[in-house]
XYZ file of N, CA and C in Angstrom:
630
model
N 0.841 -1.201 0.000
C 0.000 0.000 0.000
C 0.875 1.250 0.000
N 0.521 2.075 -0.636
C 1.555 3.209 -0.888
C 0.545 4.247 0.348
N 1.958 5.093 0.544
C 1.056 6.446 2.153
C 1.505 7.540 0.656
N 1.362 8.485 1.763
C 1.274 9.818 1.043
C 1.885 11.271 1.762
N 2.936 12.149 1.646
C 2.840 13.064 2.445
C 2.544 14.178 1.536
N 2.229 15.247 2.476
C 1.918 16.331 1.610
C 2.172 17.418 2.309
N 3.092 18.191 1.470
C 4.189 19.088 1.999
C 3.456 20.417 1.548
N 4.227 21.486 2.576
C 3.944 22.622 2.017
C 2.626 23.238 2.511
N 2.276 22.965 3.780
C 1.071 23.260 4.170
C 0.459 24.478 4.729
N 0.204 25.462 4.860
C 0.167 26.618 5.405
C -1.641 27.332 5.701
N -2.390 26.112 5.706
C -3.735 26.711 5.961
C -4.417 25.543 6.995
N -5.388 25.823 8.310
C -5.904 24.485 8.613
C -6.821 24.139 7.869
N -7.470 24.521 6.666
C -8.057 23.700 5.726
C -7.620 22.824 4.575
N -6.148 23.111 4.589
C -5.484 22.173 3.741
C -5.108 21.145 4.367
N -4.692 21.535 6.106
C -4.135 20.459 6.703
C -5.080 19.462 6.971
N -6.939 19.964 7.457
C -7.332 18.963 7.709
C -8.266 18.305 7.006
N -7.776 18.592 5.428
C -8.096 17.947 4.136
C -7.074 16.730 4.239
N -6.360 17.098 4.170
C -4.767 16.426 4.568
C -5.199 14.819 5.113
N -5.214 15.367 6.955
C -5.898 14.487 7.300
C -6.921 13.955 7.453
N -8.089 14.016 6.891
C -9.163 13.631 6.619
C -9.149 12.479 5.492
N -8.403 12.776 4.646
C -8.002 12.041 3.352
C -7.138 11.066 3.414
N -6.426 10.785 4.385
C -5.435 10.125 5.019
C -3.866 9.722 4.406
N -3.916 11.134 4.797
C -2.301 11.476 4.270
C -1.178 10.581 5.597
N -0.410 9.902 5.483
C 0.629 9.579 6.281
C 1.766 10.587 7.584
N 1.746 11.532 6.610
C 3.128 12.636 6.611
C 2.538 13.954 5.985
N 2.460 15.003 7.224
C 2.092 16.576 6.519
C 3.879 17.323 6.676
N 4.048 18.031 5.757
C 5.242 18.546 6.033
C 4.838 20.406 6.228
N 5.888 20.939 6.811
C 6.099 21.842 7.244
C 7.363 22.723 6.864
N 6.966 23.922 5.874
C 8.556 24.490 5.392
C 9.113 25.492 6.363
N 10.272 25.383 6.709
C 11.073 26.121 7.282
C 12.632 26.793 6.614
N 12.279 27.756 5.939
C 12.733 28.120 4.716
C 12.738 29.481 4.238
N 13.227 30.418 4.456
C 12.109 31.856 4.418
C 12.096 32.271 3.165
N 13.202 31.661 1.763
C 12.567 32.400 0.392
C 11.625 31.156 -0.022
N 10.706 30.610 0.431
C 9.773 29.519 0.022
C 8.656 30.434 0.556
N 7.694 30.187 -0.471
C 6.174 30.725 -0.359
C 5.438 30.229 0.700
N 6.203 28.932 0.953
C 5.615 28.217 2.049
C 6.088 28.003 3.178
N 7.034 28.943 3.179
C 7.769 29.071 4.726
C 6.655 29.371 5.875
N 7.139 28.738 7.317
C 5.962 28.928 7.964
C 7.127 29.591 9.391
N 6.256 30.538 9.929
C 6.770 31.356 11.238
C 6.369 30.041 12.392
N 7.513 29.722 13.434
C 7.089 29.098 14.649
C 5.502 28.692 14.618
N 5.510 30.280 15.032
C 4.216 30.154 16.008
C 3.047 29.682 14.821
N 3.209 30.171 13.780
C 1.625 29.316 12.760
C 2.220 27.962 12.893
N 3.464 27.764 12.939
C 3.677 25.819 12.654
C 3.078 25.312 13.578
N 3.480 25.757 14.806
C 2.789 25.010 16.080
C 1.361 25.064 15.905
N 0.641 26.140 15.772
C -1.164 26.397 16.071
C -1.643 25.021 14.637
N -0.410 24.971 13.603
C -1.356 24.004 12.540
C -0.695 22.715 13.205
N 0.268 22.259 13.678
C 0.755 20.826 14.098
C 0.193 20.362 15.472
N -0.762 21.491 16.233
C -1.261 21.333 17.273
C -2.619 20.376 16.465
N -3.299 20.508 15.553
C -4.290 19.901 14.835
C -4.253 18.360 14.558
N -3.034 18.119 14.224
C -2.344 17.212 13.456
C -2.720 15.983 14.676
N -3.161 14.629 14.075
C -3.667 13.475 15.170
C -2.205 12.496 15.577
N -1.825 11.882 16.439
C -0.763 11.326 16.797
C -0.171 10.118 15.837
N -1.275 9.759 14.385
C -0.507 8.571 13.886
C -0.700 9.509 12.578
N -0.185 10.748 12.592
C 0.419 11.078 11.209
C 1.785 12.008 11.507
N 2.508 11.496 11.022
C 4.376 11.898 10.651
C 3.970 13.925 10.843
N 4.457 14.412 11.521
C 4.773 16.269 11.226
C 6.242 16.028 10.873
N 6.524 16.517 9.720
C 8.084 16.466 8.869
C 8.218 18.009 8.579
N 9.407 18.459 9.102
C 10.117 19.587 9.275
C 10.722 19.459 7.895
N 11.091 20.574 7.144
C 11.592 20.583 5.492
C 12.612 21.978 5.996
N 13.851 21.517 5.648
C 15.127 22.493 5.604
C 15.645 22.258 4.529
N 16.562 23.721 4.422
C 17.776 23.659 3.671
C 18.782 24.305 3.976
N 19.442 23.546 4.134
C 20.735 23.173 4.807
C 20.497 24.565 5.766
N 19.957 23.855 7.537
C 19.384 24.802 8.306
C 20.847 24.768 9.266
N 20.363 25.593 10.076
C 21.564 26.069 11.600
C 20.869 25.496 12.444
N 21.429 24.968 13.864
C 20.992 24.200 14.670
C 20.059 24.721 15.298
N 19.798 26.591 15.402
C 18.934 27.323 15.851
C 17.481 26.826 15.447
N 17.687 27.167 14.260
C 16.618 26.870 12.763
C 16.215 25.352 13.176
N 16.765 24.830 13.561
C 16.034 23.064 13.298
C 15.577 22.983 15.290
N 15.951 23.555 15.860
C 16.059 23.395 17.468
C 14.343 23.915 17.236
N 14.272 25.226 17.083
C 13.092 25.733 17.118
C 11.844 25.295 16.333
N 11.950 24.869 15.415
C 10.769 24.028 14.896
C 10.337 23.193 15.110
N 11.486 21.920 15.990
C 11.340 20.612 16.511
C 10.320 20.770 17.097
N 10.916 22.462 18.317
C 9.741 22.774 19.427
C 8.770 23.276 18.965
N 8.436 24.060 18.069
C 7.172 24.517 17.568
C 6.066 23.639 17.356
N 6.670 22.914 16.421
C 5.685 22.387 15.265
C 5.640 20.273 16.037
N 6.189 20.520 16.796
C 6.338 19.125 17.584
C 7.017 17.789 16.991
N 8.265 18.243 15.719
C 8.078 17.592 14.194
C 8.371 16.068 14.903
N 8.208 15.085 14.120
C 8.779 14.052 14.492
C 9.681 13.403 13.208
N 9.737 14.254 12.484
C 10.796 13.999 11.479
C 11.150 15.104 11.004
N 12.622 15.044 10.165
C 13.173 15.991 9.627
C 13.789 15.725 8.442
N 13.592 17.031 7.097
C 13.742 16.331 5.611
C 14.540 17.722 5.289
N 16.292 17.498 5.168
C 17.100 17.861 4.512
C 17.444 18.126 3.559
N 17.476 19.461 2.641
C 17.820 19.226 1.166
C 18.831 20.369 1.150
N 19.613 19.925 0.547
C 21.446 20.880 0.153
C 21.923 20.230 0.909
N 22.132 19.819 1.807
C 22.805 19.701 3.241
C 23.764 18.023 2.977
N 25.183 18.195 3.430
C 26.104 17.356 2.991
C 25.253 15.894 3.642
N 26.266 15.252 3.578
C 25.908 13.823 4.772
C 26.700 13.952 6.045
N 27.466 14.644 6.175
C 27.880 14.872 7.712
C 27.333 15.747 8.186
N 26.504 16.656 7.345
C 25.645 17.639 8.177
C 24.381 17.056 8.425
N 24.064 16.228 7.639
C 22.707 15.421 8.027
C 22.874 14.254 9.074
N 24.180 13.833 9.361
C 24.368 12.742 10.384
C 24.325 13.614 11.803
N 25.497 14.639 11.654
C 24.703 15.448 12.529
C 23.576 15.823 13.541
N 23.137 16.601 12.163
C 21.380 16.967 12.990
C 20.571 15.605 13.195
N 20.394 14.016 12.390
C 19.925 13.380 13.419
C 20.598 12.606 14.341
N 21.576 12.967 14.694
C 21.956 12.603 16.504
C 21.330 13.771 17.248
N 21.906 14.943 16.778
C 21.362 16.242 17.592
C 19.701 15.933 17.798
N 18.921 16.112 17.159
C 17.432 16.144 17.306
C 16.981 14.297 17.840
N 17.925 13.490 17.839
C 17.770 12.592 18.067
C 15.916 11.841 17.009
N 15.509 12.487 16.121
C 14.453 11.715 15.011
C 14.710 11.358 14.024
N 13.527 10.613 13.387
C 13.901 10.633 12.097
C 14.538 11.199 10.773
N 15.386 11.459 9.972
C 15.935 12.000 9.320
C 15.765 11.142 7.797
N 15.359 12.457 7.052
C 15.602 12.564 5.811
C 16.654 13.210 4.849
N 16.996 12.305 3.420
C 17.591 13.503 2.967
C 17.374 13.527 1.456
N 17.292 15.063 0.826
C 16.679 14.846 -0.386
C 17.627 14.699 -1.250
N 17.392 14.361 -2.729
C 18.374 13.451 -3.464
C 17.900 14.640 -4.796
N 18.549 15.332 -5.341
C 17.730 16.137 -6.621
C 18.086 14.857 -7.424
N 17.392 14.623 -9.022
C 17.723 13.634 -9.832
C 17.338 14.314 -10.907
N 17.983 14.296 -11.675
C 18.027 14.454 -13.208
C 18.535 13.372 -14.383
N 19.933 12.923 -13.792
C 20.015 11.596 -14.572
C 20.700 10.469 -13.695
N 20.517 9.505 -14.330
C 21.102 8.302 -13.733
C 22.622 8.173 -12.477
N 23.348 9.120 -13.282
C 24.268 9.138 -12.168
C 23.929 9.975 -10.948
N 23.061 10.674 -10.896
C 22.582 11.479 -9.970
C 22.302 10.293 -8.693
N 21.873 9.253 -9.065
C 21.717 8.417 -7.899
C 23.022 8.315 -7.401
N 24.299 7.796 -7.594
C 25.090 7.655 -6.771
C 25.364 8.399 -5.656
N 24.618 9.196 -5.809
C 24.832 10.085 -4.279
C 24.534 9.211 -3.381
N 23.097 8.117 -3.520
C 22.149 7.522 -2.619
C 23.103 7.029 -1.586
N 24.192 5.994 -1.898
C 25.101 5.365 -1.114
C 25.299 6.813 0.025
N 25.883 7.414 -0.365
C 26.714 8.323 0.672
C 25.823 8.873 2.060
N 24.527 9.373 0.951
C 23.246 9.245 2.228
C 22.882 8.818 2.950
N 22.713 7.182 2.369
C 22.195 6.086 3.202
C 22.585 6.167 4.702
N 24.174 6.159 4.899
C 24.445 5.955 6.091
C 24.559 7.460 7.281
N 23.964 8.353 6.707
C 23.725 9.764 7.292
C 22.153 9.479 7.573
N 21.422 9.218 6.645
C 20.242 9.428 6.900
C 19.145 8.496 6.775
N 17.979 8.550 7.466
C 16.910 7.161 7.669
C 16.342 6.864 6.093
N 16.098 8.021 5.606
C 15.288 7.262 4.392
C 15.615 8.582 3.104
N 15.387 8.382 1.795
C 16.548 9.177 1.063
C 14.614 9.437 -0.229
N 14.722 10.772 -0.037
C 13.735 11.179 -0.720
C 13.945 11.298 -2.674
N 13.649 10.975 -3.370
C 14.306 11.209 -4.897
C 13.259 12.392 -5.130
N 14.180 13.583 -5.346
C 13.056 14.875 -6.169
C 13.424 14.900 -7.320
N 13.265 15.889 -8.147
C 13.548 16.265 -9.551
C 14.570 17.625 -9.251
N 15.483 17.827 -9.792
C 16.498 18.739 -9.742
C 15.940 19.666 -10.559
N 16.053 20.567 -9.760
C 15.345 21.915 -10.036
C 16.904 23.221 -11.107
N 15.881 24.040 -11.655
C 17.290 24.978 -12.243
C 18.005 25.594 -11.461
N 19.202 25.987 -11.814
C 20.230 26.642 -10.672
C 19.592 28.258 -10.435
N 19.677 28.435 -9.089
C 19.002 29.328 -8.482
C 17.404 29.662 -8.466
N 16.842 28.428 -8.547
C 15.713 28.111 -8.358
C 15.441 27.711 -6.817
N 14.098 27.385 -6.053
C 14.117 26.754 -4.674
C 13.935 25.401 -5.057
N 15.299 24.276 -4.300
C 15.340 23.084 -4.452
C 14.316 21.892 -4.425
N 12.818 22.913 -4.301
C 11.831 21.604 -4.064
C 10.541 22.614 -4.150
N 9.319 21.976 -4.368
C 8.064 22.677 -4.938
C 7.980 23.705 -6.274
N 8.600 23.067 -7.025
C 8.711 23.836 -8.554
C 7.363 23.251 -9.506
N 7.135 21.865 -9.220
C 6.508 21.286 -9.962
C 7.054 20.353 -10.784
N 8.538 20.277 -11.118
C 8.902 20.255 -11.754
C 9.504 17.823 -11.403
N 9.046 17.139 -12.346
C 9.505 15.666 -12.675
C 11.049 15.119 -12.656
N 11.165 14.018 -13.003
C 12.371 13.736 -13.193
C 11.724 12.158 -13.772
N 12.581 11.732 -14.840
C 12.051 10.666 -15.627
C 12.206 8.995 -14.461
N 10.801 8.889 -14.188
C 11.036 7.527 -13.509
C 11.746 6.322 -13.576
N 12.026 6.439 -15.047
C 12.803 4.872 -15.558
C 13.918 5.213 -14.934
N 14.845 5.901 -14.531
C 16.159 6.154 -14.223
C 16.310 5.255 -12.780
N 14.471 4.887 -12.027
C 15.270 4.312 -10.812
C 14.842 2.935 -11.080
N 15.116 2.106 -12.493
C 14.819 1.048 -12.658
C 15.858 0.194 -12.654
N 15.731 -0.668 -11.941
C 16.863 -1.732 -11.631
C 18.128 -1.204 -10.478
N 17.707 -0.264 -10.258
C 18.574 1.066 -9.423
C 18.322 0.199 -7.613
N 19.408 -0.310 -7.503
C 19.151 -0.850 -5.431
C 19.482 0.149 -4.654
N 18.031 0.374 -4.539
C 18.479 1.540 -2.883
C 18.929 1.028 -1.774
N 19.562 2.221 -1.287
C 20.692 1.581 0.031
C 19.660 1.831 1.409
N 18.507 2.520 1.015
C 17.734 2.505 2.031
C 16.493 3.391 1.703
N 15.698 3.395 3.025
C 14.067 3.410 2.978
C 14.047 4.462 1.805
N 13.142 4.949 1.114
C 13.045 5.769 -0.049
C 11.721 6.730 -0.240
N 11.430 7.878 -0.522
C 10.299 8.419 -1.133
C 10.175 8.694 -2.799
N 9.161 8.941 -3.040
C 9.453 9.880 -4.408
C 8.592 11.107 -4.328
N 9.697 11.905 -4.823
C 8.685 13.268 -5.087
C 9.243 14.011 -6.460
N 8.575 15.484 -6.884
C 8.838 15.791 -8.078
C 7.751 15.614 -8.878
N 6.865 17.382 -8.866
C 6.120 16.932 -10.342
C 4.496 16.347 -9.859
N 4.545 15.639 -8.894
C 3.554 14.509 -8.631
C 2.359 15.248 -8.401
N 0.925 14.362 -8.895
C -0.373 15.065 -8.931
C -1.347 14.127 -9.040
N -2.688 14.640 -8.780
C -3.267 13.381 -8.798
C -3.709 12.588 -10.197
N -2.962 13.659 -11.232
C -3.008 12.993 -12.697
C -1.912 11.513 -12.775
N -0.893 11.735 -12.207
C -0.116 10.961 -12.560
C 0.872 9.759 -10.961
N 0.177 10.119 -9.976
C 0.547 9.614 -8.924
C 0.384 8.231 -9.146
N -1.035 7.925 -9.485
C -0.721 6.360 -9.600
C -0.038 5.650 -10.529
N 0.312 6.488 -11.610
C 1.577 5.711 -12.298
C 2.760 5.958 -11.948
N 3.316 6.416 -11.210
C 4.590 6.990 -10.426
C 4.881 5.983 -9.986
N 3.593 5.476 -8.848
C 3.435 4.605 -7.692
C 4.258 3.254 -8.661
N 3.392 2.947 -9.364
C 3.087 1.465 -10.159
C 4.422 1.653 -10.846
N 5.031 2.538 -11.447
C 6.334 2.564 -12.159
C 7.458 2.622 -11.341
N 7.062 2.878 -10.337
C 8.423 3.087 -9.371
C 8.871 2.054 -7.895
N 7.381 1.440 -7.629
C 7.241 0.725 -6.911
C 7.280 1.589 -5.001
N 7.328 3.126 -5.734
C 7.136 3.862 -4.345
C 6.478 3.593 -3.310
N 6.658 3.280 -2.044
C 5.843 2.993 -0.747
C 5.099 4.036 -0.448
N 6.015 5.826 -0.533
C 5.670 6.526 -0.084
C 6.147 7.859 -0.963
N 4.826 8.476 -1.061
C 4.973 9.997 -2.236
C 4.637 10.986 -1.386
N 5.447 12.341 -2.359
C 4.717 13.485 -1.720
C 4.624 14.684 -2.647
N 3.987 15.216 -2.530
C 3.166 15.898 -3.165
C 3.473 17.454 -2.890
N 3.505 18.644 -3.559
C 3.350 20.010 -2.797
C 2.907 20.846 -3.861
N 3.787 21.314 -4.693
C 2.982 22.141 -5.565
C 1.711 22.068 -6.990
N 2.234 20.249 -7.159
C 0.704 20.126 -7.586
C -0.760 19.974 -7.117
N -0.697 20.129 -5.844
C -1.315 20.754 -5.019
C -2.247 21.793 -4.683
N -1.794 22.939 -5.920
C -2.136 24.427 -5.199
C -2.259 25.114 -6.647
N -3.008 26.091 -6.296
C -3.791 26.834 -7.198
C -2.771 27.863 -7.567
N -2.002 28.057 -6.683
C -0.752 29.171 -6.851
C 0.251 29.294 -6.339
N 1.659 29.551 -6.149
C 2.603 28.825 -5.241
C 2.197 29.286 -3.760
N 2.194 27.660 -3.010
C 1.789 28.312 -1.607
C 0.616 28.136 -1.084
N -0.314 27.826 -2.579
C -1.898 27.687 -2.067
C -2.448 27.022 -2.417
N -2.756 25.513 -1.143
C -2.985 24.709 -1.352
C -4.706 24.730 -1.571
N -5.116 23.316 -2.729
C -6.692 23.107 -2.584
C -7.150 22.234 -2.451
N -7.620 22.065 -1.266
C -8.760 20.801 -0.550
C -8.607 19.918 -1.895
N -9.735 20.418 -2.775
C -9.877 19.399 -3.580
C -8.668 18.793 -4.405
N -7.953 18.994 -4.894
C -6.525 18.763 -5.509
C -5.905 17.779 -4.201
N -5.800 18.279 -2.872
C -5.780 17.378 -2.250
C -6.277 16.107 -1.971
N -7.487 15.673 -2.074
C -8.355 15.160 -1.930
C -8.356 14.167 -3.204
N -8.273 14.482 -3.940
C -8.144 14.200 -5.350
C -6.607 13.240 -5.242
N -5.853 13.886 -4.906
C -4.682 13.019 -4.982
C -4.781 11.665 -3.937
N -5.135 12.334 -2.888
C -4.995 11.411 -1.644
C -5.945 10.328 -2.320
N -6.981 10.266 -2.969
C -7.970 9.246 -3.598
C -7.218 8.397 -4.584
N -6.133 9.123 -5.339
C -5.190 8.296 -6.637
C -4.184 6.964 -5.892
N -3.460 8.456 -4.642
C -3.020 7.250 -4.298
C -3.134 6.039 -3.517
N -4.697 6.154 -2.981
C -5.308 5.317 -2.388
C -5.709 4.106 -3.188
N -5.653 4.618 -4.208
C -6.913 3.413 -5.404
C -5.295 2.477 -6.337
N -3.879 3.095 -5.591
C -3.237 3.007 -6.389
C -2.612 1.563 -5.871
């Protein structure tokens, strides 16, 4: 059965579309040139909502221990999803925060996976996005990365996919990739940042049926 997270949340009607629909994992950006950066205090008032058997995932790039200390406490995260950030900076922060740890993988082509190895042993589970353009924000562009590239490809450990994903095409992602677990953010939203129930809802149904 494939779960679902869905990142990028910044309204309690998206969140408790979210969970209503039965998303796995809501994420939370902590990020300030992201549309979806969220201040402390809104993370906490929306993760205060959030029911005890769904994942709150903290989203950095490449943060300061300040930056990841304070959201832990805000937003109550029980995971944390790394992107820029080396593998000794991600081994790091999860001893420091002592949770789960993620780390994101941009992909564009085949060799782009070899990073996976180096991750693996920094971090719990290794997210595959789509590599975004240079000086772009590393994640919620919308933007794919061709699935066949992780075919025959052995991950060194637990895995997501993201990049691109919607409820047009989630269940073939799923079925082509053999993903356990997707996530979702800017196909999502009506505009960067703004998420819609139904688009939500809609997805969470694809990858349910998937």
């Amino acid at each position: 059965m494939t779960t679902a997270k869905i990142c990028g949340l910044s309204t309690i009607q998206a969140l408790d579309a979210s969970v209503a629909r039965g998303a796995s994992h809501l994420g939370f950006v902590f990020y300030p040139p992201s549309p979806r950066h969220l201040a402390f205090e809104h993370a906490g008032a929306l993760a205060a909502r959030v029911p005890s058997h769904v994942a709150r995932v903290g989203v950095f790039v490449d943060p300061d221990d300040d930056l990841v200390a304070g959201a832990v406490t805000a937003a109550r995260l029980t995971i944390i999803q790394l992107h820029k950030t080396s593998p000794q900076r991600i081994a790091q922060l999860r001893t420091a925060t002592g949770l789960e740890t993620w780390a994101a993988l941009p992909v564009k082509t085949r060799g782009d996976l070899e990073s996976a190895r180096s991750l693996a042993g920094a971090a719990d589970r290794i997210l595959y996005d789509a590599k975004t353009p240079e000086g772009a924000l590393p994640g919620g562009m919308g933007v794919r990365f061709d699935w066949a590239l992780l075919d025959g490809f052995r991950h060194p450990t637990a895995w997501a996919l993201s990049g691109g994903l919607d409820a047009s095409n989630v269940a073939e992602a799923a079925r082509r990739t053999g993903a356990a677990l997707v996530d979702a953010s800017s196909g999502l939203e009506t505009a960067p940042g703004v998420k819609n129930v139904d688009k939500i809802a809609a997805f969470l149904q694809a990858v349910a049926a998937s």
